[in-house]
């Protein structure tokens, strides 16, 4: 008679990050193979998650989806009790190493703090019989290229990048809660996984999609780095085995001895598509640190009965076929295909609502509120201006200490006095001359315009540089006009690196001039604002308010900035130490007529307007106006939840002001 203990039989499993890559394969497997298990899938639907990944489960009676963040303690506690959870499989995490070099704080929040919230909920509710914590092989650090002995589970943890450091930190918490409170913990550390449904920031899907598009496959460094790749279904089976047969308190490596260089992977994909590797592979700058090899000892898991079953060639072919059939599984993935993506996300705060498959479960608006402003103090210039005033209100509402600058920008001594008095962590420049009532004023007041827009801005930037201060500079995108390479309606917008091509107004000339000079100041973050819009329809600076008061308007699609949505983002950018030039507009374009149609539908059903062309407009203005589309992909990558311009105008302006 066997002396092996009886397999563990869970009843109700909470799977975190269930709409992500690996977790979705595990979720589908458990739903299909174990109809007696109840599965609660929790996911905040971050940029790399997709409800389509678990769409096949939605009709199953033993499945429930909850949209929510593991960092929300109230939500986690509620789910453990209300759903009578006895098992947690914790996959939710930020996992892309490149992103961790760009915004490591996001990884700390999700990977360490999120795990801590789960552990604390388990300790408090005392209902959990198994907690499977999903970690990574990267916590071991780099493996010697010469050895043929993989890292066993007892190896020292020596992480080398911010991602793996947060995963190692989470493991320390998991271990501590097991030892201190007796939580029934099992930890897994896995090699690289590939297969269908993987977000294409990762190596294999990125290379496949680039090959499909006929573009070059970018390799970090010389491509000699070695990785071990496991097919997703084999990994799902491994979690099945660990769930039922794993021993509490143990760590299990999920690995393979079949290693491949990154260059080998690229060549294999080229061969599958009939491409010449010599012409299709390019070499790009390496990561700040790129481990040469991760190599695991997987014998412990094999002793439980698991075996890798999918050969590399077969798994790669199945993966290629899936991406060929599903190229539009995600929306815009152009940034993910970049050699060094930097998809730093807006965090889903604790006050998000929790949405379940059957609708609204609860609202945690008062749960765990935090202004996150510890150690911040802003010095804001432009107190009497529109944007400066709104910034002050945002700081006040968010509990961020701030003071308005008293000095004039062109007076260096007065700026130095402000900085000495306030001792800020960041400086915001929302001061400048835009003209009274519009930019035509600048045509007859050129010296005053230069003094503030050029001299004053450069002086402030220089003083900030001397004091090692980040300056958030509100600039303008009205320094471009549609041209042959960026035609109206083409969807091709001007990028941050493009040189200004519009000199029709003196205002735009000064702004283009100072932007170019500010490129030399690495302490400046330049935000190109265009045709700013806000929910305050009584403000004469509001672009919507302006055009509703004109007797005639042109009808040209333009990029625009919805301040209600983007000004809070500017504060977050300061916290993240963002620098350089940013197109600070909502993605996409909207025309004058489209805005006025919304105004008529939501505000005044009797509203009427007339159009005229640019030639007619030129007769009633002094200086020509800039019309353009700015490419907002850089900002969208940093803040994926940002709405398109039309969506943002509806959500932030017309719906709150609705009168019809």
PDB file of N, CA and C in Angstrom, residues 299-378:
ATOM      1  N   UNK A 299      14.309  18.398 -10.478  1.00  0.00           N
ATOM      2  CA  UNK A 299      14.065  17.021 -10.048  1.00  0.00           C
ATOM      3  C   UNK A 299      12.979  16.910  -8.981  1.00  0.00           C
ATOM      4  N   UNK A 300      12.897  17.895  -8.115  1.00  0.00           N
ATOM      5  CA  UNK A 300      11.925  17.828  -7.023  1.00  0.00           C
ATOM      6  C   UNK A 300      10.497  17.770  -7.549  1.00  0.00           C
ATOM      7  N   UNK A 301      10.202  18.589  -8.572  1.00  0.00           N
ATOM      8  CA  UNK A 301       8.865  18.569  -9.157  1.00  0.00           C
ATOM      9  C   UNK A 301       8.629  17.275  -9.930  1.00  0.00           C
ATOM     10  N   UNK A 302       9.662  16.795 -10.612  1.00  0.00           N
ATOM     11  CA  UNK A 302       9.507  15.544 -11.358  1.00  0.00           C
ATOM     12  C   UNK A 302       9.180  14.376 -10.439  1.00  0.00           C
ATOM     13  N   UNK A 303       9.664  14.435  -9.190  1.00  0.00           N
ATOM     14  CA  UNK A 303       9.366  13.380  -8.228  1.00  0.00           C
ATOM     15  C   UNK A 303       7.887  13.362  -7.846  1.00  0.00           C
ATOM     16  N   UNK A 304       7.176  14.467  -8.096  1.00  0.00           N
ATOM     17  CA  UNK A 304       5.730  14.492  -7.860  1.00  0.00           C
ATOM     18  C   UNK A 304       4.952  13.913  -9.038  1.00  0.00           C
ATOM     19  N   UNK A 305       5.660  13.668 -10.148  1.00  0.00           N
ATOM     20  CA  UNK A 305       5.004  13.041 -11.290  1.00  0.00           C
ATOM     21  C   UNK A 305       4.865  13.914 -12.512  1.00  0.00           C
ATOM     22  N   UNK A 306       5.452  15.134 -12.464  1.00  0.00           N
ATOM     23  CA  UNK A 306       5.324  16.032 -13.621  1.00  0.00           C
ATOM     24  C   UNK A 306       6.469  15.814 -14.596  1.00  0.00           C
ATOM     25  N   UNK A 307       6.163  15.925 -15.872  1.00  0.00           N
ATOM     26  CA  UNK A 307       7.177  15.854 -16.923  1.00  0.00           C
ATOM     27  C   UNK A 307       6.831  16.864 -18.018  1.00  0.00           C
ATOM     28  N   UNK A 308       7.834  17.550 -18.523  1.00  0.00           N
ATOM     29  CA  UNK A 308       7.636  18.398 -19.703  1.00  0.00           C
ATOM     30  C   UNK A 308       7.290  17.495 -20.884  1.00  0.00           C
ATOM     31  N   UNK A 309       6.275  17.865 -21.675  1.00  0.00           N
ATOM     32  CA  UNK A 309       5.839  16.975 -22.760  1.00  0.00           C
ATOM     33  C   UNK A 309       5.838  17.633 -24.138  1.00  0.00           C
ATOM     34  N   UNK A 310       5.994  18.965 -24.210  1.00  0.00           N
ATOM     35  CA  UNK A 310       5.907  19.650 -25.495  1.00  0.00           C
ATOM     36  C   UNK A 310       7.290  20.001 -26.012  1.00  0.00           C
ATOM     37  N   UNK A 311       7.730  19.394 -27.114  1.00  0.00           N
ATOM     38  CA  UNK A 311       9.035  19.747 -27.691  1.00  0.00           C
ATOM     39  C   UNK A 311       9.052  21.209 -28.128  1.00  0.00           C
ATOM     40  N   UNK A 312      10.229  21.810 -28.111  1.00  0.00           N
ATOM     41  CA  UNK A 312      10.382  23.211 -28.500  1.00  0.00           C
ATOM     42  C   UNK A 312       9.800  23.481 -29.878  1.00  0.00           C
ATOM     43  N   UNK A 313      10.116  22.656 -30.845  1.00  0.00           N
ATOM     44  CA  UNK A 313       9.679  22.890 -32.222  1.00  0.00           C
ATOM     45  C   UNK A 313       8.150  22.877 -32.318  1.00  0.00           C
ATOM     46  N   UNK A 314       7.522  21.911 -31.625  1.00  0.00           N
ATOM     47  CA  UNK A 314       6.058  21.813 -31.675  1.00  0.00           C
ATOM     48  C   UNK A 314       5.409  22.990 -30.955  1.00  0.00           C
ATOM     49  N   UNK A 315       5.937  23.341 -29.790  1.00  0.00           N
ATOM     50  CA  UNK A 315       5.366  24.459 -29.038  1.00  0.00           C
ATOM     51  C   UNK A 315       5.496  25.769 -29.782  1.00  0.00           C
ATOM     52  N   UNK A 316       6.654  25.987 -30.412  1.00  0.00           N
ATOM     53  CA  UNK A 316       6.861  27.227 -31.158  1.00  0.00           C
ATOM     54  C   UNK A 316       5.921  27.295 -32.358  1.00  0.00           C
ATOM     55  N   UNK A 317       5.718  26.176 -33.017  1.00  0.00           N
ATOM     56  CA  UNK A 317       4.822  26.146 -34.182  1.00  0.00           C
ATOM     57  C   UNK A 317       3.380  26.442 -33.760  1.00  0.00           C
ATOM     58  N   UNK A 318       2.918  25.840 -32.644  1.00  0.00           N
ATOM     59  CA  UNK A 318       1.560  26.111 -32.156  1.00  0.00           C
ATOM     60  C   UNK A 318       1.407  27.578 -31.755  1.00  0.00           C
ATOM     61  N   UNK A 319       2.446  28.123 -31.151  1.00  0.00           N
ATOM     62  CA  UNK A 319       2.409  29.532 -30.752  1.00  0.00           C
ATOM     63  C   UNK A 319       2.333  30.441 -31.972  1.00  0.00           C
ATOM     64  N   UNK A 320       3.155  30.147 -32.967  1.00  0.00           N
ATOM     65  CA  UNK A 320       3.157  30.935 -34.193  1.00  0.00           C
ATOM     66  C   UNK A 320       1.789  30.891 -34.870  1.00  0.00           C
ATOM     67  N   UNK A 321       1.174  29.716 -34.922  1.00  0.00           N
ATOM     68  CA  UNK A 321      -0.130  29.579 -35.564  1.00  0.00           C
ATOM     69  C   UNK A 321      -1.195  30.383 -34.824  1.00  0.00           C
ATOM     70  N   UNK A 322      -1.105  30.395 -33.488  1.00  0.00           N
ATOM     71  CA  UNK A 322      -2.106  31.143 -32.717  1.00  0.00           C
ATOM     72  C   UNK A 322      -1.989  32.642 -32.984  1.00  0.00           C
ATOM     73  N   UNK A 323      -0.773  33.178 -32.969  1.00  0.00           N
ATOM     74  CA  UNK A 323      -0.596  34.617 -33.197  1.00  0.00           C
ATOM     75  C   UNK A 323      -0.927  34.992 -34.641  1.00  0.00           C
ATOM     76  N   UNK A 324      -0.697  34.073 -35.564  1.00  0.00           N
ATOM     77  CA  UNK A 324      -1.057  34.336 -36.958  1.00  0.00           C
ATOM     78  C   UNK A 324      -2.572  34.460 -37.103  1.00  0.00           C
ATOM     79  N   UNK A 325      -3.311  33.644 -36.346  1.00  0.00           N
ATOM     80  CA  UNK A 325      -4.777  33.677 -36.402  1.00  0.00           C
ATOM     81  C   UNK A 325      -5.364  34.795 -35.542  1.00  0.00           C
ATOM     82  N   UNK A 326      -4.617  35.274 -34.557  1.00  0.00           N
ATOM     83  CA  UNK A 326      -5.153  36.259 -33.606  1.00  0.00           C
ATOM     84  C   UNK A 326      -4.240  37.485 -33.480  1.00  0.00           C
ATOM     85  N   UNK A 327      -3.945  38.155 -34.593  1.00  0.00           N
ATOM     86  CA  UNK A 327      -3.015  39.298 -34.512  1.00  0.00           C
ATOM     87  C   UNK A 327      -3.599  40.490 -33.767  1.00  0.00           C
ATOM     88  N   UNK A 328      -4.936  40.534 -33.628  1.00  0.00           N
ATOM     89  CA  UNK A 328      -5.587  41.681 -32.994  1.00  0.00           C
ATOM     90  C   UNK A 328      -6.163  41.322 -31.629  1.00  0.00           C
ATOM     91  N   UNK A 329      -5.546  40.345 -30.968  1.00  0.00           N
ATOM     92  CA  UNK A 329      -6.030  39.917 -29.647  1.00  0.00           C
ATOM     93  C   UNK A 329      -6.017  41.080 -28.657  1.00  0.00           C
ATOM     94  N   UNK A 330      -5.000  41.945 -28.781  1.00  0.00           N
ATOM     95  CA  UNK A 330      -4.928  43.160 -27.972  1.00  0.00           C
ATOM     96  C   UNK A 330      -5.177  44.354 -28.885  1.00  0.00           C
ATOM     97  N   UNK A 331      -5.376  45.505 -28.275  1.00  0.00           N
ATOM     98  CA  UNK A 331      -5.582  46.714 -29.074  1.00  0.00           C
ATOM     99  C   UNK A 331      -4.239  47.197 -29.613  1.00  0.00           C
ATOM    100  N   UNK A 332      -3.848  48.384 -29.304  1.00  0.00           N
ATOM    101  CA  UNK A 332      -2.602  48.929 -29.828  1.00  0.00           C
ATOM    102  C   UNK A 332      -1.407  48.358 -29.053  1.00  0.00           C
ATOM    103  N   UNK A 333      -0.599  47.554 -29.727  1.00  0.00           N
ATOM    104  CA  UNK A 333       0.565  46.944 -29.079  1.00  0.00           C
ATOM    105  C   UNK A 333       1.871  47.477 -29.664  1.00  0.00           C
ATOM    106  N   UNK A 334       1.794  48.569 -30.397  1.00  0.00           N
ATOM    107  CA  UNK A 334       2.982  49.066 -31.085  1.00  0.00           C
ATOM    108  C   UNK A 334       4.114  49.363 -30.104  1.00  0.00           C
ATOM    109  N   UNK A 335       3.769  49.897 -28.927  1.00  0.00           N
ATOM    110  CA  UNK A 335       4.811  50.220 -27.951  1.00  0.00           C
ATOM    111  C   UNK A 335       5.452  48.960 -27.387  1.00  0.00           C
ATOM    112  N   UNK A 336       4.667  47.904 -27.241  1.00  0.00           N
ATOM    113  CA  UNK A 336       5.205  46.656 -26.696  1.00  0.00           C
ATOM    114  C   UNK A 336       6.226  46.033 -27.638  1.00  0.00           C
ATOM    115  N   UNK A 337       6.110  46.329 -28.924  1.00  0.00           N
ATOM    116  CA  UNK A 337       7.032  45.755 -29.900  1.00  0.00           C
ATOM    117  C   UNK A 337       8.341  46.536 -30.005  1.00  0.00           C
ATOM    118  N   UNK A 338       8.421  47.619 -29.258  1.00  0.00           N
ATOM    119  CA  UNK A 338       9.654  48.403 -29.236  1.00  0.00           C
ATOM    120  C   UNK A 338      10.772  47.577 -28.599  1.00  0.00           C
ATOM    121  N   UNK A 339      12.018  47.751 -29.016  1.00  0.00           N
ATOM    122  CA  UNK A 339      13.110  46.968 -28.425  1.00  0.00           C
ATOM    123  C   UNK A 339      13.226  47.105 -26.911  1.00  0.00           C
ATOM    124  N   UNK A 340      12.910  48.307 -26.401  1.00  0.00           N
ATOM    125  CA  UNK A 340      12.990  48.531 -24.953  1.00  0.00           C
ATOM    126  C   UNK A 340      11.689  49.181 -24.488  1.00  0.00           C
ATOM    127  N   UNK A 341      10.597  48.411 -24.380  1.00  0.00           N
ATOM    128  CA  UNK A 341       9.327  49.009 -23.970  1.00  0.00           C
ATOM    129  C   UNK A 341       9.408  49.551 -22.557  1.00  0.00           C
ATOM    130  N   UNK A 342       8.646  50.612 -22.331  1.00  0.00           N
ATOM    131  CA  UNK A 342       8.582  51.186 -20.992  1.00  0.00           C
ATOM    132  C   UNK A 342       7.117  51.415 -20.652  1.00  0.00           C
ATOM    133  N   UNK A 343       6.375  50.323 -20.439  1.00  0.00           N
ATOM    134  CA  UNK A 343       4.949  50.442 -20.179  1.00  0.00           C
ATOM    135  C   UNK A 343       4.704  50.621 -18.695  1.00  0.00           C
ATOM    136  N   UNK A 344       4.963  51.830 -18.193  1.00  0.00           N
ATOM    137  CA  UNK A 344       4.724  52.092 -16.784  1.00  0.00           C
ATOM    138  C   UNK A 344       3.297  52.545 -16.610  1.00  0.00           C
ATOM    139  N   UNK A 345       2.616  51.886 -15.706  1.00  0.00           N
ATOM    140  CA  UNK A 345       1.170  51.991 -15.652  1.00  0.00           C
ATOM    141  C   UNK A 345       0.679  52.895 -14.539  1.00  0.00           C
ATOM    142  N   UNK A 346      -0.515  53.500 -14.743  1.00  0.00           N
ATOM    143  CA  UNK A 346      -1.217  54.115 -13.631  1.00  0.00           C
ATOM    144  C   UNK A 346      -1.657  52.993 -12.717  1.00  0.00           C
ATOM    145  N   UNK A 347      -1.347  53.112 -11.453  1.00  0.00           N
ATOM    146  CA  UNK A 347      -1.755  52.049 -10.534  1.00  0.00           C
ATOM    147  C   UNK A 347      -3.243  52.131 -10.288  1.00  0.00           C
ATOM    148  N   UNK A 348      -3.849  50.981 -10.088  1.00  0.00           N
ATOM    149  CA  UNK A 348      -5.267  50.922  -9.761  1.00  0.00           C
ATOM    150  C   UNK A 348      -5.382  51.097  -8.261  1.00  0.00           C
ATOM    151  N   UNK A 349      -5.882  52.218  -7.845  1.00  0.00           N
ATOM    152  CA  UNK A 349      -5.858  52.529  -6.430  1.00  0.00           C
ATOM    153  C   UNK A 349      -6.922  51.753  -5.674  1.00  0.00           C
ATOM    154  N   UNK A 350      -6.808  51.795  -4.342  1.00  0.00           N
ATOM    155  CA  UNK A 350      -7.709  51.033  -3.500  1.00  0.00           C
ATOM    156  C   UNK A 350      -9.135  51.510  -3.578  1.00  0.00           C
ATOM    157  N   UNK A 351      -9.371  52.704  -4.140  1.00  0.00           N
ATOM    158  CA  UNK A 351     -10.734  53.194  -4.147  1.00  0.00           C
ATOM    159  C   UNK A 351     -11.468  52.845  -5.438  1.00  0.00           C
ATOM    160  N   UNK A 352     -10.893  51.949  -6.250  1.00  0.00           N
ATOM    161  CA  UNK A 352     -11.625  51.472  -7.416  1.00  0.00           C
ATOM    162  C   UNK A 352     -12.801  50.618  -6.977  1.00  0.00           C
ATOM    163  N   UNK A 353     -13.856  50.645  -7.761  1.00  0.00           N
ATOM    164  CA  UNK A 353     -14.980  49.758  -7.491  1.00  0.00           C
ATOM    165  C   UNK A 353     -14.598  48.335  -7.855  1.00  0.00           C
ATOM    166  N   UNK A 354     -15.272  47.386  -7.244  1.00  0.00           N
ATOM    167  CA  UNK A 354     -15.030  45.986  -7.548  1.00  0.00           C
ATOM    168  C   UNK A 354     -16.153  45.527  -8.453  1.00  0.00           C
ATOM    169  N   UNK A 355     -15.814  44.997  -9.575  1.00  0.00           N
ATOM    170  CA  UNK A 355     -16.825  44.556 -10.520  1.00  0.00           C
ATOM    171  C   UNK A 355     -16.748  43.039 -10.651  1.00  0.00           C
ATOM    172  N   UNK A 356     -17.874  42.378 -10.496  1.00  0.00           N
ATOM    173  CA  UNK A 356     -17.890  40.925 -10.642  1.00  0.00           C
ATOM    174  C   UNK A 356     -18.649  40.562 -11.900  1.00  0.00           C
ATOM    175  N   UNK A 357     -18.698  39.287 -12.177  1.00  0.00           N
ATOM    176  CA  UNK A 357     -19.391  38.794 -13.358  1.00  0.00           C
ATOM    177  C   UNK A 357     -20.857  39.195 -13.324  1.00  0.00           C
ATOM    178  N   UNK A 358     -21.411  39.317 -12.143  1.00  0.00           N
ATOM    179  CA  UNK A 358     -22.841  39.619 -12.016  1.00  0.00           C
ATOM    180  C   UNK A 358     -23.084  41.086 -11.712  1.00  0.00           C
ATOM    181  N   UNK A 359     -22.044  41.919 -11.872  1.00  0.00           N
ATOM    182  CA  UNK A 359     -22.256  43.339 -11.679  1.00  0.00           C
ATOM    183  C   UNK A 359     -21.476  43.876 -10.501  1.00  0.00           C
ATOM    184  N   UNK A 360     -21.951  44.995  -9.964  1.00  0.00           N
ATOM    185  CA  UNK A 360     -21.244  45.672  -8.888  1.00  0.00           C
ATOM    186  C   UNK A 360     -21.333  44.871  -7.610  1.00  0.00           C
ATOM    187  N   UNK A 361     -20.168  44.587  -7.018  1.00  0.00           N
ATOM    188  CA  UNK A 361     -20.147  43.844  -5.766  1.00  0.00           C
ATOM    189  C   UNK A 361     -20.101  44.802  -4.596  1.00  0.00           C
ATOM    190  N   UNK A 362     -19.196  45.766  -4.671  1.00  0.00           N
ATOM    191  CA  UNK A 362     -19.052  46.688  -3.559  1.00  0.00           C
ATOM    192  C   UNK A 362     -18.279  47.901  -4.025  1.00  0.00           C
ATOM    193  N   UNK A 363     -18.227  48.905  -3.192  1.00  0.00           N
ATOM    194  CA  UNK A 363     -17.513  50.129  -3.520  1.00  0.00           C
ATOM    195  C   UNK A 363     -16.604  50.470  -2.359  1.00  0.00           C
ATOM    196  N   UNK A 364     -15.321  50.585  -2.652  1.00  0.00           N
ATOM    197  CA  UNK A 364     -14.345  50.810  -1.583  1.00  0.00           C
ATOM    198  C   UNK A 364     -13.787  52.214  -1.619  1.00  0.00           C
ATOM    199  N   UNK A 365     -14.617  53.212  -1.878  1.00  0.00           N
ATOM    200  CA  UNK A 365     -14.136  54.580  -2.077  1.00  0.00           C
ATOM    201  C   UNK A 365     -13.389  55.113  -0.856  1.00  0.00           C
ATOM    202  N   UNK A 366     -13.772  54.656   0.313  1.00  0.00           N
ATOM    203  CA  UNK A 366     -13.116  55.168   1.505  1.00  0.00           C
ATOM    204  C   UNK A 366     -12.044  54.229   2.028  1.00  0.00           C
ATOM    205  N   UNK A 367     -11.810  53.132   1.304  1.00  0.00           N
ATOM    206  CA  UNK A 367     -10.882  52.127   1.817  1.00  0.00           C
ATOM    207  C   UNK A 367      -9.448  52.509   1.525  1.00  0.00           C
ATOM    208  N   UNK A 368      -8.653  52.569   2.558  1.00  0.00           N
ATOM    209  CA  UNK A 368      -7.209  52.703   2.390  1.00  0.00           C
ATOM    210  C   UNK A 368      -6.774  53.912   1.604  1.00  0.00           C
ATOM    211  N   UNK A 369      -7.500  55.048   1.732  1.00  0.00           N
ATOM    212  CA  UNK A 369      -7.100  56.230   0.976  1.00  0.00           C
ATOM    213  C   UNK A 369      -5.739  56.730   1.445  1.00  0.00           C
ATOM    214  N   UNK A 370      -4.943  57.142   0.482  1.00  0.00           N
ATOM    215  CA  UNK A 370      -3.629  57.694   0.796  1.00  0.00           C
ATOM    216  C   UNK A 370      -3.272  58.704  -0.261  1.00  0.00           C
ATOM    217  N   UNK A 371      -2.806  59.859   0.155  1.00  0.00           N
ATOM    218  CA  UNK A 371      -2.456  60.863  -0.850  1.00  0.00           C
ATOM    219  C   UNK A 371      -1.130  60.559  -1.517  1.00  0.00           C
ATOM    220  N   UNK A 372      -0.359  59.643  -0.952  1.00  0.00           N
ATOM    221  CA  UNK A 372       0.902  59.258  -1.571  1.00  0.00           C
ATOM    222  C   UNK A 372       1.878  60.404  -1.720  1.00  0.00           C
ATOM    223  N   UNK A 373       1.689  61.468  -0.917  1.00  0.00           N
ATOM    224  CA  UNK A 373       2.479  62.669  -1.137  1.00  0.00           C
ATOM    225  C   UNK A 373       3.653  62.802  -0.181  1.00  0.00           C
ATOM    226  N   UNK A 374       3.948  61.773   0.567  1.00  0.00           N
ATOM    227  CA  UNK A 374       4.995  61.846   1.575  1.00  0.00           C
ATOM    228  C   UNK A 374       6.298  62.380   0.982  1.00  0.00           C
ATOM    229  N   UNK A 375       6.815  63.453   1.628  1.00  0.00           N
ATOM    230  CA  UNK A 375       8.096  63.997   1.198  1.00  0.00           C
ATOM    231  C   UNK A 375       8.022  64.955   0.037  1.00  0.00           C
ATOM    232  N   UNK A 376       6.843  65.211  -0.514  1.00  0.00           N
ATOM    233  CA  UNK A 376       6.710  66.095  -1.663  1.00  0.00           C
ATOM    234  C   UNK A 376       6.415  67.523  -1.220  1.00  0.00           C
ATOM    235  N   UNK A 377       6.925  68.470  -1.962  1.00  0.00           N
ATOM    236  CA  UNK A 377       6.508  69.861  -1.820  1.00  0.00           C
ATOM    237  C   UNK A 377       6.747  70.556  -3.145  1.00  0.00           C
ATOM    238  N   UNK A 378       5.679  71.136  -3.696  1.00  0.00           N
ATOM    239  CA  UNK A 378       5.749  71.736  -5.016  1.00  0.00           C
ATOM    240  C   UNK A 378       5.834  73.259  -4.923  1.00  0.00           C
TER     241      UNK A 378
END
